[in-house]
Amino acid sequence: MSPSIQAKRFMAGLFPLAGVVALLPLVVTNPYYLGVLNLTALHVLAVTGLNLLIGFAGQISLGHAAFFGLGAYVSGILSAGYGLPPLLSLPIAVGFVCLVALVIGVPVLRLSGNYLVMATLGFNIIVTVLLVQMEDVTGGSSGYFGIPPLSLGGLALDTDLKFYWLAWGLALLGLVPARNLAHSHVGRGLRALHDSPQAALACGVPVASYKIRIFVLSAGYAAVAGALYAHYFGIVTPKTFDIFKSVELVTMCLVGGMGSLWGGLFGAAFLTPLPQLLHVFQEYQDLIFGGVLLLLLMFLPQGLVGRLEESLVRRGFGGIRPPLEETRGSE
Amino acid sequence: MPSGSALLQYAISGLTTGAVYALVALGYNLVYNATRVVNFAQGDFLSLGGLIMYSLLAAAGLPLVPALLLALAGAALAGAAVERLCLRPAKSREIMVLIFITVAASILLRGGMKHLWGKQALALPPWSHEVPLKVAGAAFTPQNLWVVGVTLLAILALSLFFGRTTVGKAMRAMAANPRAAALMGIDTRGLATLSFALAGGLGALAGVLITPITSLSYDVGLLMGLKGFAAAVLGGYGCFVGAVAGGLGLGLMESLGAGLLSSAYKDVIAFVVLLAVLFLRPQGLFGSKEGQR
């Protein structure tokens, strides 16, 4: 199948989704629910990046909330503390986070398995403690507030609805380069790396450099989401970016479908509002959340979308994965 | 320069928490060697053990030893349940999915404990009197001795179990090569359940030892579980000597870091050292080679 047909099929999936996203605010007018939808969009962005790392390159990170948080704090502090316009502070924050990811990534990505899990967890814990302890800069455990909203050429994105358009626009747009990457020779190299690093290396895939590049890219996605978070909510606290957030982001990847970008989207869209919906069960909330998660992982390990997507692709609809036949043929 | 007695004080508290980290790390290793799964519910066994002990002592009025044994048995049962009810029926054998099943089990266990015992902090009485003992200017409670002593006994019992008993040797064979072990007639499924039960018991032992010193609540095991994981990684994942060395090393690093440098940054110090060790030795202190370019 030619790349252009694949791209068309992807777009065939993206446009109906964009339609749903465009129509949702007609139904959802309650600012609280709009807020949940906006948070969902930010999670989609972060999970898209994380999915490239976990689902495609097979490298787990339980430290992505740290990149999310660093993006939020740097952009927040630069704009509120140093008077930079958010439109400038956001790219600076993203650049800074990518630099941090590069510095951390070079030694950390030499590790594998549990050691990689621990190193990324440890990095996240260090960042959280620093955010709490460096009170003069970060405002300590009570958080950093007074962060101005983003404004695009005089149009301040200061309402839930205005931010909704930006956040979901970026969340959907963010899928496009991720999808293109997944289908390029780099993406195929990453998949090979996922299945067997040794075999990938033997086939001439520059394993070490690919791993680091994808790590930096996924950190960049998280940083964009984080910076947007800061300018939307106006306040950032260290607790929002602790290791439990990292676990949550990886869970979204898994529940949606590892290695499927649609999966990441639906995982985020399912797990972000779930705790809010379960609020009515009060003290049973955690039990139900844990139970739902457990059953999904036990009996739907390919994820909510993973399975659906396989059958859709087989019938010729747009998917992000190449069809099964083709994958088999190239093995 | 801090005085000798202050250093001794730090060393005592470091060894106490370090012993508990070692117990938790041993639990991680047992499960990993049998199933290759990192069991993120390990910390919850610690809380569960402490909470059952609390109920048996306070509400049921049982004496110390029966309450202790029942608490260990209860957590062992919970451990076996995680394997039998959550992991074994799971459709996927992919390690990543199995690991996150234990994360879900941990959320479920914590939710259950919150429901049964409430959110408030409970106080578990120490095992014996509370009069502090003094050695060379450093003060410690009898509970510190209990922690270190019982941990040593547990390590001794485990090494006898793995060195002398048939079941223990079978578990080692399974750790080395599960397929070959199964072909030799070893019941690998049963041993997987047993390893979770033992891990539950070890976690509960850590819980009943340390919660009289710290405090007891449904989520006390969360941080302890993470530190135990860090200790297992530091020592070399799956390696028994490594778990003990990693646990004691991490405990000492934390208390010396807190005492000599800064108590606010003690976790940063501990984790920076951990990362530094991993960068130099990607397989941990005692682990076999696993890192790569």
JSON list of C-alpha atoms in Angstrom, two decimals, chain A residues 19 78 95 178 182 236-237 289 322:
[
{"chain": "A", "resi": 19, "resn": "GLY", "atom": "CA", "xyz": [-16.09, 16.71, 13.86]},
{"chain": "A", "resi": 78, "resn": "LEU", "atom": "CA", "xyz": [8.93, 32.81, 33.03]},
{"chain": "A", "resi": 95, "resn": "GLY", "atom": "CA", "xyz": [13.21, 23.69, 24.57]},
{"chain": "A", "resi": 178, "resn": "ALA", "atom": "CA", "xyz": [3.49, 11.13, 15.46]},
{"chain": "A", "resi": 182, "resn": "ALA", "atom": "CA", "xyz": [5.52, 5.90, 13.03]},
{"chain": "A", "resi": 236, "resn": "VAL", "atom": "CA", "xyz": [0.74, 24.61, 39.31]},
{"chain": "A", "resi": 237, "resn": "THR", "atom": "CA", "xyz": [1.49, 22.42, 42.35]},
{"chain": "A", "resi": 289, "resn": "PHE", "atom": "CA", "xyz": [-11.56, 2.52, 39.62]},
{"chain": "A", "resi": 322, "resn": "PRO", "atom": "CA", "xyz": [-0.06, -0.83, 8.90]}
]
